[in-house]
XYZ file of C-alpha atoms in Angstrom:
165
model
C -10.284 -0.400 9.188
C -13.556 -1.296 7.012
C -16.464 0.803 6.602
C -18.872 -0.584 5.060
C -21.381 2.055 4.826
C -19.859 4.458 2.832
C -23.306 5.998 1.666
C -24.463 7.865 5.112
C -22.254 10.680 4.926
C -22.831 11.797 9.124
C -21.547 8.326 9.900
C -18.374 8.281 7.114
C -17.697 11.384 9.152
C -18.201 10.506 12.035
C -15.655 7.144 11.120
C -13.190 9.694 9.539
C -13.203 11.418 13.023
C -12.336 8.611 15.180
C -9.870 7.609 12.824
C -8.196 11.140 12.840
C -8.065 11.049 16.923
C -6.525 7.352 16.731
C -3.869 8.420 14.040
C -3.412 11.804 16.655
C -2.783 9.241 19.872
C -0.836 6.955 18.074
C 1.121 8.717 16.602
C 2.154 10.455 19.515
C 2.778 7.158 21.471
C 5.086 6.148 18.023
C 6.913 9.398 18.332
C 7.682 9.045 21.865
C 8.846 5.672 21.021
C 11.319 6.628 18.504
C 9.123 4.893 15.704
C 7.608 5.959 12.374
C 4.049 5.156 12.424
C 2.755 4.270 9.087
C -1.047 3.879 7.603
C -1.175 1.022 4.583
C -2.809 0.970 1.042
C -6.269 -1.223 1.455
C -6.800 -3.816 -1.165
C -10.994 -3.370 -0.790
C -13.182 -0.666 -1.308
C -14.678 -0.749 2.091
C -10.979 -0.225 3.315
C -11.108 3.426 5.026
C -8.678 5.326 4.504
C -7.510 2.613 1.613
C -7.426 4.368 -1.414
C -4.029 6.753 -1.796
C -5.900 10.044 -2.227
C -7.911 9.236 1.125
C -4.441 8.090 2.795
C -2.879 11.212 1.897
C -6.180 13.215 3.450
C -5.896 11.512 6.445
C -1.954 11.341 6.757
C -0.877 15.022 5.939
C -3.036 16.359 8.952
C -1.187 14.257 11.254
C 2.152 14.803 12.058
C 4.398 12.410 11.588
C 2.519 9.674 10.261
C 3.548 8.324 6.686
C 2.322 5.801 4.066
C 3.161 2.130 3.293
C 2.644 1.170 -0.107
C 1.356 -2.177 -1.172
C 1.732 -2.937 -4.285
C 0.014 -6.074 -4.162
C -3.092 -4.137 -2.350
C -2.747 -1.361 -4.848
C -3.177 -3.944 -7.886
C -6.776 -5.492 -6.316
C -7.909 -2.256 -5.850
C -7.409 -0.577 -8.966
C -10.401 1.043 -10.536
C -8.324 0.236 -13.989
C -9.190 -2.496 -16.656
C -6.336 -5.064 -16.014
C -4.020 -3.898 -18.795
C -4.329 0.230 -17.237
C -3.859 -1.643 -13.227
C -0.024 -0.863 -13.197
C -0.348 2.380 -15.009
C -3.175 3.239 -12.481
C -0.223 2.228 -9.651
C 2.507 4.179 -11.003
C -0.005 7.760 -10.650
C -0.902 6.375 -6.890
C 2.859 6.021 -5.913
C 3.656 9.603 -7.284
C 0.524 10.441 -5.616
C 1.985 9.478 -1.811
C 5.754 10.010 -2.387
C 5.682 13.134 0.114
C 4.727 10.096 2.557
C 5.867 7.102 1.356
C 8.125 5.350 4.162
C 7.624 1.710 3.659
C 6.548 -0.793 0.205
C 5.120 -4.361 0.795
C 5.816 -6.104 -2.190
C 4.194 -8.970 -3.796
C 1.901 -10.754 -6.690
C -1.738 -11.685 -7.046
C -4.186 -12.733 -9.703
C -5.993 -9.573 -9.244
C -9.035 -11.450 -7.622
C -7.832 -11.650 -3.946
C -5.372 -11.014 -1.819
C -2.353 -13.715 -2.373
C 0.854 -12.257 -1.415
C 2.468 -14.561 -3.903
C 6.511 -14.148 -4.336
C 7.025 -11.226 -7.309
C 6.679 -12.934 -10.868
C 4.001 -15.688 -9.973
C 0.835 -13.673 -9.957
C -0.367 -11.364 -12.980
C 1.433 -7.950 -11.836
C 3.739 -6.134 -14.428
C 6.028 -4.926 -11.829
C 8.374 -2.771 -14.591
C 6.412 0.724 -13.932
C 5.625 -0.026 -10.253
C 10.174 -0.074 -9.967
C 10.457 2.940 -12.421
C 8.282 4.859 -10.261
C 9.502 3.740 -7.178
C 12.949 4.626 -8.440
C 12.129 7.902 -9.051
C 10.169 8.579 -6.090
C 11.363 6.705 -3.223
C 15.122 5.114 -1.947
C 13.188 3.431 1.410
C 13.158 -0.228 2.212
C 10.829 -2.588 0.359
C 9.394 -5.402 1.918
C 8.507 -8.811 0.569
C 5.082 -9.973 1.698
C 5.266 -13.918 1.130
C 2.642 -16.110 2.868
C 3.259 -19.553 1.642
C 6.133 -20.353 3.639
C 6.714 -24.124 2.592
C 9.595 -22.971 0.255
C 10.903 -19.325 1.679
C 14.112 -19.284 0.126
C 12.976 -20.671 -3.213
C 9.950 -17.729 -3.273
C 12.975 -15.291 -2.224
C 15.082 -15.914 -4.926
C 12.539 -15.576 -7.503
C 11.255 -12.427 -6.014
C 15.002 -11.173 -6.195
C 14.853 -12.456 -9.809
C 11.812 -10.974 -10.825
C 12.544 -7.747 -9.967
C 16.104 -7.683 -10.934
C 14.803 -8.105 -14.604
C 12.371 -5.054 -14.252
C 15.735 -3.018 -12.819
């Protein structure tokens, strides 16, 4: 969720907490399910537990709760000049790979939060693949939102990363 109030410590805590009992209850509703709950990468600061090294905090003292990746999140987060964002990535993804069970892929600007097919935003998606072919074989997900032309915004995603293959 958001927390927006990151500078009172008791309350963060307090937060961190009730987000540690949720994960517990969850994830034992998930496991008795037969599914593999998963916490995603935040795109904003005030995201808790957004940021990888908070995700992996939260995630390893829980079992069986893993890590989805999103790249596109990952990008508008990056503490990074622009040029550094995807070399900032590549350290985050070797950062969660212990928990890594799901990727959402797609493009922004690196101002907000587009979900544009791969190849139409700013993203250099080359070292995001190299690390996540070294460090994960899981499914990746394309995260599209304009719908008006699916299959076009498919194949160019498909495209697009092909080339960085």
């Amino acid at each position: 969720g958001r927390y927006w109030f990151r500078g009172n410590e008791e309350v963060f805590q307090k937060c961190k907490d009730w987000f540690k009992n949720y994960l517990e209850i969850t994830a034992r509703y998930a496991r008795d399910k037969g599914v593999t709950l998963a916490v995603e990468t935040g795109s904003h600061s005030a995201d808790y537990p957004g940021h990888p090294k908070e995700l992996v905090r939260a995630v390893e003292k829980v079992k069986d709760v893993g890590i989805t990746l999103d790249v596109g999140h990952l990008y508008l987060s990056a503490p990074e000049k622009e040029e550094a964002r995807e070399d900032w990535i590549f350290e985050q993804i070797e950062l969660v790979k212990d928990f890594l069970v799901s990727v959402h892929l797609h493009d922004n600007y690196g101002l907000s939060d587009d979900h544009l097919p791969p190849g139409r935003g700013k993203i250099n998606f080359f070292p995001i693949m190299e690390a996540l072919g070294k460090y994960y074989d899981g499914p990746i997900i394309l995260e599209l939102w304009d719908l008006s032309n699916p299959v076009k915004d498919v194949k160019k995603s498909i495209e697009t990363i092909k080339e960085v293959l």
